[in-house]
Amino acid sequence: VWVVGQSFMKEDQILKWPVKLIPSEPTLDNYVEIFTTPLSRQELSLLRWLFNSVYVTTLSTTGVLIVTSMAGYAFARLCFPGKNLLFFGLGASFLVPGVMLLIPSFMLMRALGWIDTHHALIWPPLAGFFGVFFMRQFFLAIPGELAEAAVIDGASAFGIYWRVFLPLSRPAVATLGIFTFLFIWNDFTWPLVVLNSDEMRTLPVGLVVFLGEYWSYQGIVMAGAVVSSAPVLFVYIIFQRQITRAVMATGFGGR
C-alpha cells in the first residue's frame, strides 16, 4: 500500500511528515515520466524493457508448458527403453546448483551465437526438469481406465494425450505456467550475464539502470516498482482458482 500510494504522489507530498499511505492529491505524473521520458544515458524508456520482459516471458512460458506436458505424459504413460534411467538422469541434473551451470550455459549460448539476443532467454528454460516432474506426477494421478477406454476407441498415443490427459490437466498446466512465469519474469542473473546492449534488457535488469538514474526521485522509483510487480500480481489473481484445483487434485490423487 505504501509503495503504490507513493507512486501516485508528487515529491513534495512524499517528503511531508507524517508519512501518508493514501495520497491526498493523486497524480499520474510519475507513470507518465517512466513511460515517456528516455533515460539520460540512452534513448530508451522503461516501456522498452517492459516489452522485452513480456515478449520473453510469454514465449518461454508457452514453450515450457508444451515441452513439459508432453515429456511428463511420456514418462508417466508411455513405455520405451531406458525410460526410468532417463528420468532419473534428468532428476540428477536438477540437483546441480544453478550457479555451477552459469559458465557452461554461457559458453553454449556463445557457441550458438545467442549472446545479446532474446534466444538466450527463451530457450534454456525449456530444458528444466521441475516442470517435467510436476506434470508426470499429475498424469500418474489420472486413472488409467481413461487411457484404456481411449485405446479401445482407436486413439493414438498423441490422441490420448491431446484429448484425454491434457484437458484434465488444465489446473496443473495453469499452476506450472504461473510458477514458470514468475521465475522467468523475476530472473535477474541470467539476463545480466547474456545481454549486453541496452535495448535487449529485460525489466529486472533495466530497473537497476533506472534506479541509478532516478534514485533521488522516490515517487518515480516507486512507480517503477509497481510496474515491475503488477504483471505478477495480475497473473496470480487471474489463475488462483486453477492453483487451488491443482493442489486439491494432487491431494485426492495421493489417497
mmCIF file with all atom_site columns, N, CA and C in Angstrom, residues 61-62 64-66 68-70 131 134-136 138-139 165-181 239 241-247:
data_model
loop_
_atom_site.group_PDB
_atom_site.id
_atom_site.type_symbol
_atom_site.label_atom_id
_atom_site.label_alt_id
_atom_site.label_comp_id
_atom_site.label_asym_id
_atom_site.label_entity_id
_atom_site.label_seq_id
_atom_site.pdbx_PDB_ins_code
_atom_site.Cartn_x
_atom_site.Cartn_y
_atom_site.Cartn_z
_atom_site.occupancy
_atom_site.B_iso_or_equiv
_atom_site.pdbx_formal_charge
_atom_site.auth_seq_id
_atom_site.auth_comp_id
_atom_site.auth_asym_id
_atom_site.auth_atom_id
_atom_site.pdbx_PDB_model_num
ATOM 1   N N  . THR A 1 61  ? 7.419  -19.210 -21.444 1.00 0.00 ? 61  THR A N  1
ATOM 2   C CA . THR A 1 61  ? 6.422  -19.930 -20.646 1.00 0.00 ? 61  THR A CA 1
ATOM 3   C C  . THR A 1 61  ? 5.580  -20.841 -21.523 1.00 0.00 ? 61  THR A C  1
ATOM 4   N N  . THR A 1 62  ? 5.176  -20.359 -22.688 1.00 0.00 ? 62  THR A N  1
ATOM 5   C CA . THR A 1 62  ? 4.407  -21.196 -23.617 1.00 0.00 ? 62  THR A CA 1
ATOM 6   C C  . THR A 1 62  ? 5.211  -22.414 -24.042 1.00 0.00 ? 62  THR A C  1
ATOM 7   N N  . VAL A 1 64  ? 7.698  -23.840 -22.416 1.00 0.00 ? 64  VAL A N  1
ATOM 8   C CA . VAL A 1 64  ? 7.872  -24.733 -21.264 1.00 0.00 ? 64  VAL A CA 1
ATOM 9   C C  . VAL A 1 64  ? 6.631  -25.590 -21.058 1.00 0.00 ? 64  VAL A C  1
ATOM 10  N N  . LEU A 1 65  ? 5.450  -25.007 -21.170 1.00 0.00 ? 65  LEU A N  1
ATOM 11  C CA . LEU A 1 65  ? 4.213  -25.765 -20.962 1.00 0.00 ? 65  LEU A CA 1
ATOM 12  C C  . LEU A 1 65  ? 4.040  -26.845 -22.025 1.00 0.00 ? 65  LEU A C  1
ATOM 13  N N  . ILE A 1 66  ? 4.386  -26.535 -23.262 1.00 0.00 ? 66  ILE A N  1
ATOM 14  C CA . ILE A 1 66  ? 4.256  -27.528 -24.336 1.00 0.00 ? 66  ILE A CA 1
ATOM 15  C C  . ILE A 1 66  ? 5.228  -28.681 -24.124 1.00 0.00 ? 66  ILE A C  1
ATOM 16  N N  . THR A 1 68  ? 7.078  -29.594 -21.372 1.00 0.00 ? 68  THR A N  1
ATOM 17  C CA . THR A 1 68  ? 6.977  -30.340 -20.116 1.00 0.00 ? 68  THR A CA 1
ATOM 18  C C  . THR A 1 68  ? 5.715  -31.184 -20.044 1.00 0.00 ? 68  THR A C  1
ATOM 19  N N  . SER A 1 69  ? 4.620  -30.709 -20.612 1.00 0.00 ? 69  SER A N  1
ATOM 20  C CA . SER A 1 69  ? 3.399  -31.516 -20.587 1.00 0.00 ? 69  SER A CA 1
ATOM 21  C C  . SER A 1 69  ? 3.550  -32.769 -21.449 1.00 0.00 ? 69  SER A C  1
ATOM 22  N N  . MET A 1 70  ? 4.182  -32.641 -22.605 1.00 0.00 ? 70  MET A N  1
ATOM 23  C CA . MET A 1 70  ? 4.397  -33.806 -23.464 1.00 0.00 ? 70  MET A CA 1
ATOM 24  C C  . MET A 1 70  ? 5.421  -34.759 -22.859 1.00 0.00 ? 70  MET A C  1
ATOM 25  N N  . GLY A 1 131 ? 9.310  -28.843 -14.299 1.00 0.00 ? 131 GLY A N  1
ATOM 26  C CA . GLY A 1 131 ? 8.039  -28.938 -14.996 1.00 0.00 ? 131 GLY A CA 1
ATOM 27  C C  . GLY A 1 131 ? 7.732  -30.350 -15.455 1.00 0.00 ? 131 GLY A C  1
ATOM 28  N N  . PHE A 1 134 ? 6.696  -32.271 -12.347 1.00 0.00 ? 134 PHE A N  1
ATOM 29  C CA . PHE A 1 134 ? 5.385  -31.819 -11.884 1.00 0.00 ? 134 PHE A CA 1
ATOM 30  C C  . PHE A 1 134 ? 4.272  -32.413 -12.737 1.00 0.00 ? 134 PHE A C  1
ATOM 31  N N  . MET A 1 135 ? 4.408  -32.349 -14.058 1.00 0.00 ? 135 MET A N  1
ATOM 32  C CA . MET A 1 135 ? 3.374  -32.870 -14.944 1.00 0.00 ? 135 MET A CA 1
ATOM 33  C C  . MET A 1 135 ? 3.317  -34.390 -14.888 1.00 0.00 ? 135 MET A C  1
ATOM 34  N N  . ARG A 1 136 ? 4.449  -35.042 -14.751 1.00 0.00 ? 136 ARG A N  1
ATOM 35  C CA . ARG A 1 136 ? 4.461  -36.506 -14.634 1.00 0.00 ? 136 ARG A CA 1
ATOM 36  C C  . ARG A 1 136 ? 3.673  -36.954 -13.412 1.00 0.00 ? 136 ARG A C  1
ATOM 37  N N  . PHE A 1 138 ? 1.293  -35.412 -11.894 1.00 0.00 ? 138 PHE A N  1
ATOM 38  C CA . PHE A 1 138 ? -0.131 -35.152 -12.095 1.00 0.00 ? 138 PHE A CA 1
ATOM 39  C C  . PHE A 1 138 ? -0.748 -36.187 -13.023 1.00 0.00 ? 138 PHE A C  1
ATOM 40  N N  . PHE A 1 139 ? -0.046 -36.549 -14.091 1.00 0.00 ? 139 PHE A N  1
ATOM 41  C CA . PHE A 1 139 ? -0.572 -37.541 -15.027 1.00 0.00 ? 139 PHE A CA 1
ATOM 42  C C  . PHE A 1 139 ? -0.674 -38.919 -14.379 1.00 0.00 ? 139 PHE A C  1
ATOM 43  N N  . PHE A 1 165 ? -5.757 -36.560 -21.514 1.00 0.00 ? 165 PHE A N  1
ATOM 44  C CA . PHE A 1 165 ? -4.914 -36.122 -20.400 1.00 0.00 ? 165 PHE A CA 1
ATOM 45  C C  . PHE A 1 165 ? -4.746 -34.603 -20.343 1.00 0.00 ? 165 PHE A C  1
ATOM 46  N N  . LEU A 1 166 ? -4.559 -33.969 -21.484 1.00 0.00 ? 166 LEU A N  1
ATOM 47  C CA . LEU A 1 166 ? -4.323 -32.525 -21.468 1.00 0.00 ? 166 LEU A CA 1
ATOM 48  C C  . LEU A 1 166 ? -5.532 -31.739 -20.963 1.00 0.00 ? 166 LEU A C  1
ATOM 49  N N  . PRO A 1 167 ? -6.768 -32.061 -21.409 1.00 0.00 ? 167 PRO A N  1
ATOM 50  C CA . PRO A 1 167 ? -7.916 -31.334 -20.835 1.00 0.00 ? 167 PRO A CA 1
ATOM 51  C C  . PRO A 1 167 ? -8.066 -31.532 -19.333 1.00 0.00 ? 167 PRO A C  1
ATOM 52  N N  . LEU A 1 168 ? -7.746 -32.735 -18.836 1.00 0.00 ? 168 LEU A N  1
ATOM 53  C CA . LEU A 1 168 ? -7.862 -32.986 -17.403 1.00 0.00 ? 168 LEU A CA 1
ATOM 54  C C  . LEU A 1 168 ? -6.764 -32.299 -16.598 1.00 0.00 ? 168 LEU A C  1
ATOM 55  N N  . SER A 1 169 ? -5.693 -31.930 -17.261 1.00 0.00 ? 169 SER A N  1
ATOM 56  C CA . SER A 1 169 ? -4.544 -31.352 -16.552 1.00 0.00 ? 169 SER A CA 1
ATOM 57  C C  . SER A 1 169 ? -4.518 -29.830 -16.608 1.00 0.00 ? 169 SER A C  1
ATOM 58  N N  . ARG A 1 170 ? -5.604 -29.208 -16.970 1.00 0.00 ? 170 ARG A N  1
ATOM 59  C CA . ARG A 1 170 ? -5.617 -27.746 -17.059 1.00 0.00 ? 170 ARG A CA 1
ATOM 60  C C  . ARG A 1 170 ? -5.228 -27.060 -15.750 1.00 0.00 ? 170 ARG A C  1
ATOM 61  N N  . PRO A 1 171 ? -5.721 -27.515 -14.589 1.00 0.00 ? 171 PRO A N  1
ATOM 62  C CA . PRO A 1 171 ? -5.258 -26.871 -13.339 1.00 0.00 ? 171 PRO A CA 1
ATOM 63  C C  . PRO A 1 171 ? -3.754 -26.989 -13.138 1.00 0.00 ? 171 PRO A C  1
ATOM 64  N N  . ALA A 1 172 ? -3.193 -28.158 -13.451 1.00 0.00 ? 172 ALA A N  1
ATOM 65  C CA . ALA A 1 172 ? -1.745 -28.343 -13.293 1.00 0.00 ? 172 ALA A CA 1
ATOM 66  C C  . ALA A 1 172 ? -0.976 -27.483 -14.282 1.00 0.00 ? 172 ALA A C  1
ATOM 67  N N  . VAL A 1 173 ? -1.464 -27.401 -15.511 1.00 0.00 ? 173 VAL A N  1
ATOM 68  C CA . VAL A 1 173 ? -0.801 -26.571 -16.520 1.00 0.00 ? 173 VAL A CA 1
ATOM 69  C C  . VAL A 1 173 ? -0.835 -25.102 -16.108 1.00 0.00 ? 173 VAL A C  1
ATOM 70  N N  . ALA A 1 174 ? -1.983 -24.664 -15.580 1.00 0.00 ? 174 ALA A N  1
ATOM 71  C CA . ALA A 1 174 ? -2.088 -23.275 -15.129 1.00 0.00 ? 174 ALA A CA 1
ATOM 72  C C  . ALA A 1 174 ? -1.134 -22.998 -13.974 1.00 0.00 ? 174 ALA A C  1
ATOM 73  N N  . THR A 1 175 ? -1.046 -23.935 -13.036 1.00 0.00 ? 175 THR A N  1
ATOM 74  C CA . THR A 1 175 ? -0.146 -23.756 -11.899 1.00 0.00 ? 175 THR A CA 1
ATOM 75  C C  . THR A 1 175 ? 1.309  -23.701 -12.350 1.00 0.00 ? 175 THR A C  1
ATOM 76  N N  . LEU A 1 176 ? 1.691  -24.638 -13.213 1.00 0.00 ? 176 LEU A N  1
ATOM 77  C CA . LEU A 1 176 ? 3.058  -24.639 -13.729 1.00 0.00 ? 176 LEU A CA 1
ATOM 78  C C  . LEU A 1 176 ? 3.341  -23.378 -14.530 1.00 0.00 ? 176 LEU A C  1
ATOM 79  N N  . GLY A 1 177 ? 2.343  -22.918 -15.273 1.00 0.00 ? 177 GLY A N  1
ATOM 80  C CA . GLY A 1 177 ? 2.521  -21.692 -16.041 1.00 0.00 ? 177 GLY A CA 1
ATOM 81  C C  . GLY A 1 177 ? 2.793  -20.490 -15.154 1.00 0.00 ? 177 GLY A C  1
ATOM 82  N N  . ILE A 1 178 ? 2.102  -20.427 -14.017 1.00 0.00 ? 178 ILE A N  1
ATOM 83  C CA . ILE A 1 178 ? 2.316  -19.313 -13.093 1.00 0.00 ? 178 ILE A CA 1
ATOM 84  C C  . ILE A 1 178 ? 3.711  -19.378 -12.490 1.00 0.00 ? 178 ILE A C  1
ATOM 85  N N  . PHE A 1 179 ? 4.117  -20.571 -12.032 1.00 0.00 ? 179 PHE A N  1
ATOM 86  C CA . PHE A 1 179 ? 5.458  -20.716 -11.459 1.00 0.00 ? 179 PHE A CA 1
ATOM 87  C C  . PHE A 1 179 ? 6.534  -20.343 -12.475 1.00 0.00 ? 179 PHE A C  1
ATOM 88  N N  . THR A 1 180 ? 6.355  -20.817 -13.710 1.00 0.00 ? 180 THR A N  1
ATOM 89  C CA . THR A 1 180 ? 7.334  -20.520 -14.757 1.00 0.00 ? 180 THR A CA 1
ATOM 90  C C  . THR A 1 180 ? 7.354  -19.036 -15.085 1.00 0.00 ? 180 THR A C  1
ATOM 91  N N  . PHE A 1 181 ? 6.173  -18.451 -15.176 1.00 0.00 ? 181 PHE A N  1
ATOM 92  C CA . PHE A 1 181 ? 6.070  -17.019 -15.459 1.00 0.00 ? 181 PHE A CA 1
ATOM 93  C C  . PHE A 1 181 ? 6.791  -16.203 -14.393 1.00 0.00 ? 181 PHE A C  1
ATOM 94  N N  . PHE A 1 239 ? -5.365 -16.608 -12.157 1.00 0.00 ? 239 PHE A N  1
ATOM 95  C CA . PHE A 1 239 ? -5.256 -18.067 -12.154 1.00 0.00 ? 239 PHE A CA 1
ATOM 96  C C  . PHE A 1 239 ? -5.230 -18.678 -10.754 1.00 0.00 ? 239 PHE A C  1
ATOM 97  N N  . ARG A 1 241 ? -7.652 -19.652 -8.900  1.00 0.00 ? 241 ARG A N  1
ATOM 98  C CA . ARG A 1 241 ? -8.599 -20.765 -8.805  1.00 0.00 ? 241 ARG A CA 1
ATOM 99  C C  . ARG A 1 241 ? -7.993 -22.041 -9.379  1.00 0.00 ? 241 ARG A C  1
ATOM 100 N N  . GLN A 1 242 ? -7.256 -21.930 -10.484 1.00 0.00 ? 242 GLN A N  1
ATOM 101 C CA . GLN A 1 242 ? -6.610 -23.102 -11.075 1.00 0.00 ? 242 GLN A CA 1
ATOM 102 C C  . GLN A 1 242 ? -5.545 -23.666 -10.144 1.00 0.00 ? 242 GLN A C  1
ATOM 103 N N  . ILE A 1 243 ? -4.849 -22.801 -9.416  1.00 0.00 ? 243 ILE A N  1
ATOM 104 C CA . ILE A 1 243 ? -3.845 -23.286 -8.467  1.00 0.00 ? 243 ILE A CA 1
ATOM 105 C C  . ILE A 1 243 ? -4.508 -24.120 -7.382  1.00 0.00 ? 243 ILE A C  1
ATOM 106 N N  . THR A 1 244 ? -5.634 -23.641 -6.854  1.00 0.00 ? 244 THR A N  1
ATOM 107 C CA . THR A 1 244 ? -6.355 -24.381 -5.815  1.00 0.00 ? 244 THR A CA 1
ATOM 108 C C  . THR A 1 244 ? -6.820 -25.729 -6.335  1.00 0.00 ? 244 THR A C  1
ATOM 109 N N  . ARG A 1 245 ? -7.326 -25.759 -7.553  1.00 0.00 ? 245 ARG A N  1
ATOM 110 C CA . ARG A 1 245 ? -7.787 -27.026 -8.128  1.00 0.00 ? 245 ARG A CA 1
ATOM 111 C C  . ARG A 1 245 ? -6.640 -28.009 -8.301  1.00 0.00 ? 245 ARG A C  1
ATOM 112 N N  . ALA A 1 246 ? -5.487 -27.523 -8.729  1.00 0.00 ? 246 ALA A N  1
ATOM 113 C CA . ALA A 1 246 ? -4.340 -28.412 -8.924  1.00 0.00 ? 246 ALA A CA 1
ATOM 114 C C  . ALA A 1 246 ? -3.885 -29.012 -7.607  1.00 0.00 ? 246 ALA A C  1
ATOM 115 N N  . VAL A 1 247 ? -3.855 -28.208 -6.547  1.00 0.00 ? 247 VAL A N  1
ATOM 116 C CA . VAL A 1 247 ? -3.450 -28.716 -5.238  1.00 0.00 ? 247 VAL A CA 1
ATOM 117 C C  . VAL A 1 247 ? -4.445 -29.747 -4.730  1.00 0.00 ? 247 VAL A C  1
#
